[in-house]
Structure formats: C-alpha cells, structure tokens
Amino acid sequence: MPATPVTSASNSSTTLGSPAHPRVSVLGLGAMGAVLAGTLLAAGHPTTVWNRTHGRADTLRAAGAIEATSPAEAVSAADVVIVCLFDHASVHQTLDPIATHLAGTDLVNLTTTTPEQARELAAWSETHGIHHLDGGIMSVPEMIGHAGSEILYSGSPEVFGRRQDLLAHWGASTYLGPDAGRASLEDLAILSGMYVMFAGFLHGAAMVASAGVGAVEFAGRAAPFLAAMTGGLGGLAETVDARSYAAPGQQSLDFSDLSHIVRASAEAGVSTEAVQMVQNLITRQRDAGFGTEGFARIYESITDTTSRSHR
Ligand code: FVH
C-alpha cells in the first residue's frame, strides 16, 4: 500500500485529471484491487475507489483516495474504470445497473474470467458504447508495481494505446490483439502449466513422505531440478509447432513410460491419479504406434479429444 498522499484528491466533484494523470476509479478492493488502486494513487492519479462491503477503503482513503458510496458515483468521477472483482457474475452484477454511466469511458477488466466470458463482456460493452480492454494478471498482489510483474491485455487497441502509461505502473504490459478473450486464454493456459507442475511436486512429496522425508527437505532437492527442466520447454514447443515428433535426441515415448512411477506411487501407498493422467496421454500415442517418437507427441493426445475414450 502506498504511503504517499495525493493532495489533489480532496473530493470527487473538484478532482481533475490531466493528460498525464487521468482520473481512475477502481471497483473492487480485494487483495488485488486494493494494490492496483494504491499503485495508481501513488503514481499521482486522482483515484476513486468502491467496494461492495464498506470498510475496505480506509487505508486508501488515508492515502488520498476518494471512497464512492456506489458504483455509479465511482464511475462518474473517472476517465478510466478498473474492475477487479471476484468473477464474471460479480462483474455483471456491479456493471449492469450502471451501463449508461459507463458509456464513453475506458473500462479495463482485470477480473479473472474465461475467454468466452471476456468476449461476452466485450460484446456487452460495445452494445453500451463502453471501450473495453480485458486483462489477465500474471502476478500476485505483492508483485504489482515491481520487477517481474506482468499483465496480459487484449480487446480494444485504442484503450490499450490511450492507457499504456497508466497500465505500466502495475508492471510490464503485453497486448495480445483485439480478441478480448485472448488475454484470458493465455493467462489460464499458463496457469494450467503451473497447477499441473504443483500437483506433480505434491505427488512427489507424498511419495517420499512414505520414507519419512519431509516436504521441505524434498523441495530443496526437487526445485533446482524442476527449474532446470523448464529450459526444455522451448525445444518441446519447436517440436509441437513443426508437428514433427521424430526428432532425434529427444526422449522417446517408450523411454518416457511412467509405469514404474505409477507402481512406486502405489507401493508408497499414495494415489496414482496425478502420474496416471500423464501415463494415459503417453499410452494413447504408444498404442497408436508412435512409441519411438518424442515425448512432445502427447500433445496429440491432448488435442485429439475424440480418442479419449480409447485409452
Ligand atoms: N490475488 C491474486 O493473487 C490473484 C492474481 C491473479 C488475478 N487474480 C484475480 O483478481 C480478481 C480479484 O482477486 P482478489 O485477490 O482481489 O480477490 P478477493 O480478495 O477475494 O476480492 C474479491 C473482490 O470481489 C468483490 N466481490 C465479490 N463478489 C461480489 C459481488 N457479487 N458484487 C460486487 N463485488 C463483489 C469483493 O467484495 P467484498 O466481498 O469485499 O464485498 C472483493 O472486493 C479475481 O478474479 C482473481 O481471480 C487475483
């Protein structure tokens, strides 16, 4: 949370923005919304905030933000409206009643939604004359405004162009094109990789626990190896883009067979689900005669949904 008060932000009727510091309103002061608002306030933007439950704006108010009593009041004081709520339903519950107030404003939705939900919000915005940009936050609140923070955007190129300087206060901004669903798609795709990796790590931790090894001790050995393995992602990606899996030097599917890991998991008395999921993807390709091809070939098991029932 910023410590710097914004002295110009004394009340909503007299606060004026400037080309360098347009007026912003942030709807939603959860863990992420509060940090997004605080960062803009610290950067000198006249900042109005609103949260469904009263009492979450105290620190921001003390730092110079204006607390609006309703979403309508909040957006009427803004050139740019930032939305960071729980989910797609809460976005509509908040914005639908104030669509007419939002007409003509730039709306940046940073709530995590599915790609189709982002496209739906883009269509809804267009119907109401609202300029919509969607964002996928690839950071946790502590990272916002610091090195390593990144937000993916897609939707209106005009909003991204107009508001690039403002967005830069939160971290690196990457614009992925006019399809409003693209930022969400890439956000959730990256998170898929993270969650499957975390599940694999926890699976390993459960295996070694059977020998009395603590998860912290295990993490000390697993983390460097897993970090080194991410260096192989580029090679996998090239193979997938070429759709040519017979690459010499790559680990074959026959070699990658996980039956020993599945068996060791059962012997350790833990669920085999996490590793069996990968084994199923491998088995489908080996059964189809591709055992000598590279591990990246399991991409075909993932994209060919028709063969799922044959495993
Ligand atoms: N926190 C994180 O690390 C991640 C990083 C990646 C992106 N996510 C997404 O950001 C959205 C907000 O996340 P958050 O961490 O701020 O979430 P909470 O702290 O749970 O705050 C939720 C806010 O939403 C308000 N809210 C919920 N339902 C409604 C509703 N029906 N109408 C209006 N507001 C609603 C809630 O208000 P209240 O409970 O205090 O009244 C909070 O302000 C989210 O999409 C993450 O996936 C964060």
Coordinates of C-alpha atoms and ligand atoms in Angstrom, one line a residue:
M1 CA 0.0 0.0 0.0
P2 CA 1.4 3.4 -0.9
A3 CA 2.3 5.9 1.9
T4 CA 2.3 8.9 -0.4
P5 CA -0.9 11.0 0.0
V6 CA -2.3 12.5 -3.2
T7 CA -3.1 16.0 -2.1
S8 CA -5.1 16.9 -5.2
A9 CA -7.7 14.2 -4.5
S10 CA -9.8 16.1 -1.9
N11 CA -13.2 15.3 -3.2
S12 CA -14.8 13.8 -6.3
S13 CA -16.5 16.9 -7.6
T14 CA -13.4 19.1 -7.6
T15 CA -10.7 16.5 -8.6
L16 CA -9.5 16.9 -12.1
G17 CA -7.3 14.6 -14.1
S18 CA -4.7 15.6 -16.6
P19 CA -3.5 14.0 -19.8
A20 CA -0.6 12.6 -17.8
H21 CA -2.7 11.6 -14.9
P22 CA -6.3 10.7 -16.0
R23 CA -8.8 10.1 -13.2
V24 CA -9.3 6.5 -12.3
S25 CA -11.9 4.5 -10.5
V26 CA -11.2 1.1 -9.1
L27 CA -14.2 -1.2 -8.4
G28 CA -13.3 -4.0 -6.0
L29 CA -10.8 -3.6 -3.2
G30 CA -10.0 -7.3 -2.5
A31 CA -6.3 -8.3 -2.1
M32 CA -5.6 -7.4 -5.8
G33 CA -7.9 -4.4 -6.4
A34 CA -6.6 -2.6 -3.3
V35 CA -3.0 -2.9 -4.5
L36 CA -3.9 -1.8 -8.1
A37 CA -5.7 1.2 -6.7
G38 CA -2.8 2.1 -4.3
T39 CA -0.2 1.9 -7.1
L40 CA -2.2 4.3 -9.3
L41 CA -2.8 6.7 -6.3
A42 CA 1.0 6.6 -5.5
A43 CA 1.7 7.4 -9.2
G44 CA -0.4 10.6 -8.9
H45 CA -3.7 9.6 -10.5
P46 CA -6.8 11.1 -8.9
T47 CA -8.2 7.8 -7.6
T48 CA -11.8 6.9 -6.6
V49 CA -12.5 3.5 -5.1
W50 CA -15.6 1.5 -4.4
N51 CA -16.1 -1.8 -2.7
R52 CA -19.3 -3.7 -2.1
T53 CA -18.5 -4.1 1.6
H54 CA -17.8 -0.9 3.4
G55 CA -14.6 -0.6 5.4
R56 CA -12.0 -1.9 2.9
A57 CA -11.0 1.5 1.7
D58 CA -9.7 3.0 4.9
T59 CA -6.0 2.7 4.1
L60 CA -6.5 4.1 0.6
R61 CA -8.7 6.9 1.9
A62 CA -5.9 7.8 4.4
A63 CA -3.5 7.9 1.4
G64 CA -5.7 10.3 -0.5
A65 CA -8.2 8.2 -2.4
I66 CA -11.9 9.1 -2.6
E67 CA -14.3 6.5 -1.5
A68 CA -17.5 6.4 -3.6
T69 CA -20.7 5.2 -2.0
S70 CA -21.9 3.4 -5.1
P71 CA -20.5 2.1 -8.4
A72 CA -22.4 4.8 -10.3
E73 CA -20.8 7.6 -8.1
A74 CA -17.4 5.9 -8.6
V75 CA -17.5 5.7 -12.4
S76 CA -19.0 9.2 -12.9
A77 CA -15.7 10.6 -11.4
A78 CA -13.5 8.6 -13.9
D79 CA -11.8 8.7 -17.2
V80 CA -10.7 5.1 -16.8
V81 CA -12.6 2.5 -14.8
I82 CA -10.7 -0.5 -13.5
V83 CA -12.7 -3.6 -12.4
C84 CA -11.1 -6.2 -10.2
L85 CA -13.9 -8.3 -8.7
F86 CA -14.3 -12.0 -7.8
D87 CA -15.6 -13.4 -11.0
H88 CA -17.6 -12.8 -14.2
A89 CA -21.0 -12.9 -12.4
S90 CA -19.9 -10.2 -9.9
V91 CA -18.7 -8.0 -12.8
H92 CA -22.1 -8.1 -14.3
Q93 CA -23.9 -7.6 -11.0
T94 CA -21.8 -4.5 -10.5
L95 CA -21.8 -3.1 -14.0
D96 CA -25.2 -3.9 -15.5
P97 CA -27.1 -1.4 -13.4
I98 CA -24.6 1.4 -14.3
A99 CA -24.2 0.7 -18.1
T100 CA -25.5 4.2 -19.0
H101 CA -23.0 5.8 -16.6
L102 CA -20.1 3.9 -18.3
A103 CA -20.9 4.9 -21.9
G104 CA -17.9 6.6 -23.4
T105 CA -15.5 5.5 -20.7
D106 CA -12.5 3.2 -20.9
L107 CA -13.2 0.0 -19.0
V108 CA -10.3 -2.3 -18.0
N109 CA -11.5 -5.5 -16.5
L110 CA -8.8 -7.4 -14.6
T111 CA -11.2 -9.9 -13.0
T112 CA -10.2 -13.5 -13.9
T113 CA -12.8 -14.9 -16.3
T114 CA -12.9 -17.5 -19.1
P115 CA -12.1 -16.4 -22.6
E116 CA -15.8 -16.7 -23.6
Q117 CA -16.8 -14.6 -20.6
A118 CA -14.3 -11.9 -21.7
R119 CA -15.7 -11.9 -25.2
E120 CA -19.2 -11.7 -23.8
L121 CA -18.2 -8.6 -21.7
A122 CA -16.7 -7.1 -24.8
A123 CA -19.9 -7.5 -26.7
W124 CA -21.9 -6.2 -23.8
S125 CA -19.6 -3.2 -23.6
E126 CA -19.9 -2.5 -27.3
T127 CA -23.7 -2.5 -27.1
H128 CA -23.5 0.2 -24.4
G129 CA -20.8 2.3 -26.1
I130 CA -18.1 1.4 -23.5
H131 CA -14.5 0.9 -24.6
H132 CA -13.4 -2.4 -23.2
L133 CA -9.9 -3.9 -22.6
D134 CA -9.5 -7.2 -20.8
G135 CA -6.5 -8.2 -18.7
G136 CA -5.0 -11.3 -17.3
I137 CA -2.8 -10.6 -14.2
M138 CA 0.3 -12.8 -14.2
S139 CA 1.3 -11.6 -10.7
V140 CA 0.3 -11.8 -7.1
P141 CA -0.5 -8.6 -5.2
E142 CA 2.9 -8.3 -3.7
M143 CA 4.5 -8.2 -7.2
I144 CA 2.3 -5.3 -8.6
G145 CA 4.5 -2.3 -9.5
H146 CA 7.7 -4.3 -9.0
A147 CA 10.1 -6.1 -11.3
G148 CA 8.7 -9.4 -12.6
S149 CA 5.1 -8.2 -12.6
E150 CA 3.2 -8.7 -15.9
I151 CA -0.3 -8.2 -17.1
L152 CA -1.6 -9.6 -20.4
Y153 CA -4.2 -7.5 -22.3
S154 CA -6.5 -8.0 -25.2
G155 CA -9.5 -6.2 -26.6
S156 CA -9.7 -2.5 -27.7
P157 CA -6.4 -1.5 -29.3
E158 CA -7.5 2.2 -28.7
V159 CA -7.9 1.7 -25.0
F160 CA -4.5 -0.1 -24.7
G161 CA -2.8 2.7 -26.7
R162 CA -4.5 5.5 -24.8
R163 CA -3.9 4.0 -21.3
Q164 CA -0.5 2.3 -21.8
D165 CA 1.3 4.8 -19.5
L166 CA -1.2 4.2 -16.7
L167 CA -1.1 0.4 -17.1
A168 CA 2.7 0.5 -17.0
H169 CA 2.5 1.5 -13.3
W170 CA 1.5 -2.1 -12.4
G171 CA 4.3 -3.8 -14.4
A172 CA 5.1 -5.0 -17.9
S173 CA 2.0 -4.7 -20.2
T174 CA 1.7 -7.1 -23.1
Y175 CA -1.0 -6.5 -25.7
L176 CA -2.1 -9.7 -27.5
G177 CA -4.6 -8.3 -30.0
P178 CA -8.2 -7.3 -30.4
D179 CA -9.8 -10.6 -29.5
A180 CA -11.0 -9.8 -25.9
G181 CA -10.7 -13.5 -24.9
R182 CA -7.0 -13.9 -25.8
A183 CA -5.5 -12.5 -22.6
S184 CA -7.7 -14.7 -20.5
L185 CA -6.9 -17.7 -22.7
E186 CA -3.2 -17.2 -22.3
D187 CA -3.5 -16.4 -18.6
L188 CA -5.4 -19.7 -18.0
A189 CA -3.1 -21.7 -20.3
I190 CA 0.0 -20.5 -18.3
L191 CA -1.8 -21.3 -15.0
S192 CA -2.6 -24.8 -16.4
G193 CA 1.2 -25.4 -16.6
M194 CA 1.7 -24.1 -13.1
Y195 CA -1.1 -26.2 -11.5
V196 CA -0.1 -29.4 -13.1
M197 CA 3.5 -28.8 -12.1
F198 CA 2.5 -28.1 -8.5
A199 CA 0.3 -31.2 -8.5
G200 CA 3.3 -33.2 -9.7
F201 CA 5.5 -31.7 -7.0
L202 CA 2.9 -32.5 -4.3
H203 CA 2.6 -36.0 -5.6
G204 CA 6.3 -36.5 -5.3
A205 CA 6.2 -35.0 -1.7
A206 CA 3.5 -37.6 -0.8
M207 CA 5.7 -40.4 -2.3
V208 CA 8.8 -39.5 -0.2
A209 CA 6.7 -39.0 2.9
S210 CA 6.3 -42.8 2.9
A211 CA 10.0 -42.9 3.7
G212 CA 9.8 -40.2 6.4
V213 CA 11.1 -37.4 4.2
G214 CA 9.6 -34.0 4.9
A215 CA 8.2 -31.9 2.1
V216 CA 10.6 -29.1 2.8
E217 CA 13.6 -31.3 2.5
F218 CA 12.2 -32.8 -0.7
A219 CA 11.5 -29.3 -2.1
G220 CA 15.2 -28.4 -1.6
R221 CA 16.1 -31.2 -4.0
A222 CA 13.2 -31.0 -6.4
A223 CA 13.1 -27.3 -7.0
P224 CA 16.5 -26.9 -8.7
F225 CA 15.8 -29.9 -10.9
L226 CA 12.4 -28.7 -12.0
A227 CA 13.7 -25.2 -12.6
A228 CA 16.4 -26.7 -14.9
M229 CA 13.8 -28.7 -16.7
T230 CA 11.9 -25.6 -17.8
G231 CA 14.9 -24.9 -20.1
G232 CA 13.5 -27.7 -22.2
L233 CA 10.1 -26.0 -22.9
G234 CA 11.4 -24.2 -25.9
G235 CA 12.5 -27.4 -27.5
L236 CA 9.2 -29.1 -26.9
A237 CA 7.5 -26.0 -28.3
E238 CA 9.5 -26.1 -31.5
T239 CA 8.6 -29.8 -32.0
V240 CA 4.9 -29.1 -31.5
D241 CA 4.9 -26.2 -33.9
A242 CA 6.6 -28.3 -36.5
R243 CA 4.2 -31.2 -35.7
S244 CA 7.2 -33.5 -36.3
Y245 CA 7.9 -35.6 -33.2
A246 CA 10.5 -38.0 -34.6
A247 CA 13.2 -35.6 -33.5
P248 CA 16.5 -37.5 -32.9
G249 CA 18.0 -36.9 -29.5
Q250 CA 14.6 -36.3 -27.8
Q251 CA 13.4 -38.7 -25.1
S252 CA 11.0 -41.2 -26.8
L253 CA 7.6 -42.2 -25.5
D254 CA 8.8 -45.8 -25.0
F255 CA 11.6 -44.4 -22.8
S256 CA 9.1 -42.0 -21.0
D257 CA 6.7 -44.8 -20.0
L258 CA 5.7 -43.9 -16.4
S259 CA 4.6 -47.4 -15.3
H260 CA 7.4 -47.6 -12.8
I261 CA 6.4 -44.3 -11.3
V262 CA 2.8 -45.4 -11.1
R263 CA 3.9 -48.6 -9.4
A264 CA 6.2 -46.8 -7.0
S265 CA 3.3 -44.5 -6.1
A266 CA 1.1 -47.4 -5.3
E267 CA 3.9 -49.1 -3.3
A268 CA 4.2 -45.9 -1.3
G269 CA 0.5 -46.0 -0.6
V270 CA -0.4 -42.8 -2.4
S271 CA -3.0 -42.0 -5.1
T272 CA -1.7 -42.7 -8.6
E273 CA -4.0 -40.2 -10.2
A274 CA -1.5 -37.4 -10.9
V275 CA 1.0 -39.5 -12.7
Q276 CA -1.6 -41.9 -14.2
M277 CA -3.0 -38.8 -16.0
V278 CA 0.3 -38.3 -17.9
Q279 CA 0.7 -42.1 -18.4
N280 CA -2.7 -42.2 -20.1
L281 CA -1.6 -39.5 -22.6
I282 CA 1.6 -41.5 -23.3
T283 CA -0.2 -44.8 -23.6
R284 CA -2.7 -43.4 -26.2
Q285 CA 0.2 -42.5 -28.5
R286 CA 2.2 -45.7 -27.9
D287 CA -1.0 -47.8 -28.6
A288 CA -1.3 -45.8 -31.9
G289 CA 2.2 -46.9 -32.9
F290 CA 4.2 -43.8 -32.0
G291 CA 6.4 -45.2 -29.1
T292 CA 9.6 -44.3 -30.8
E293 CA 8.6 -40.7 -31.3
G294 CA 9.4 -37.9 -28.9
F295 CA 7.7 -37.1 -25.6
A296 CA 6.2 -34.0 -27.1
R297 CA 3.8 -36.3 -29.1
I298 CA 1.5 -36.4 -26.1
Y299 CA 0.4 -33.0 -27.4
E300 CA -1.6 -35.1 -30.0
S301 CA -3.4 -36.9 -27.1
I302 CA -4.3 -33.6 -25.6
T303 CA -5.6 -32.0 -28.8
D304 CA -7.4 -35.2 -30.2
T305 CA -10.4 -35.3 -27.9
T306 CA -12.1 -38.0 -30.0
S307 CA -9.5 -40.6 -28.9
R308 CA -10.0 -40.0 -25.2
S309 CA -12.5 -42.9 -24.9
H310 CA -9.9 -45.3 -26.5
R311 CA -7.3 -45.2 -23.8
Ligands
FVH1 N1 -4.9 -12.3 -5.6 C1 -4.2 -12.9 -6.5 O1 -3.1 -13.4 -6.3 C2 -4.7 -13.2 -7.9 C3 -3.7 -12.9 -9.0 C4 -4.2 -13.1 -10.4 C5 -5.6 -12.4 -10.6 N2 -6.5 -12.7 -9.6 C6 -7.9 -12.3 -9.8 O2 -8.2 -11.0 -9.5 C7 -9.5 -10.9 -9.1 C8 -9.6 -10.3 -7.7 O3 -8.8 -11.1 -6.9 P1 -8.6 -10.7 -5.3 O4 -7.4 -11.4 -4.9 O5 -8.7 -9.2 -5.2 O6 -9.9 -11.4 -4.7 P2 -10.6 -11.1 -3.3 O7 -9.6 -10.6 -2.3 O8 -11.3 -12.4 -3.0 O9 -11.6 -9.9 -3.5 C9 -12.8 -10.1 -4.3 C10 -13.4 -8.8 -4.5 O10 -14.6 -9.0 -5.3 C11 -15.7 -8.4 -4.5 N3 -16.9 -9.1 -4.8 C12 -17.2 -10.4 -4.8 N4 -18.4 -10.7 -5.2 C13 -19.0 -9.5 -5.5 C14 -20.3 -9.1 -6.0 N5 -21.3 -10.0 -6.2 N6 -20.5 -7.8 -6.2 C15 -19.6 -6.9 -6.0 N7 -18.3 -7.2 -5.5 C16 -18.1 -8.5 -5.3 C17 -15.3 -8.5 -3.1 O11 -16.1 -7.5 -2.4 P3 -16.4 -7.7 -0.8 O12 -16.5 -9.2 -0.6 O13 -15.2 -7.2 0.0 O14 -17.6 -7.0 -0.6 C18 -13.8 -8.1 -3.2 O15 -13.7 -6.7 -3.4 C19 -10.1 -12.3 -9.1 O16 -10.8 -12.5 -10.3 C20 -8.9 -13.2 -9.1 O17 -9.1 -14.4 -9.7 C21 -6.0 -12.4 -8.2

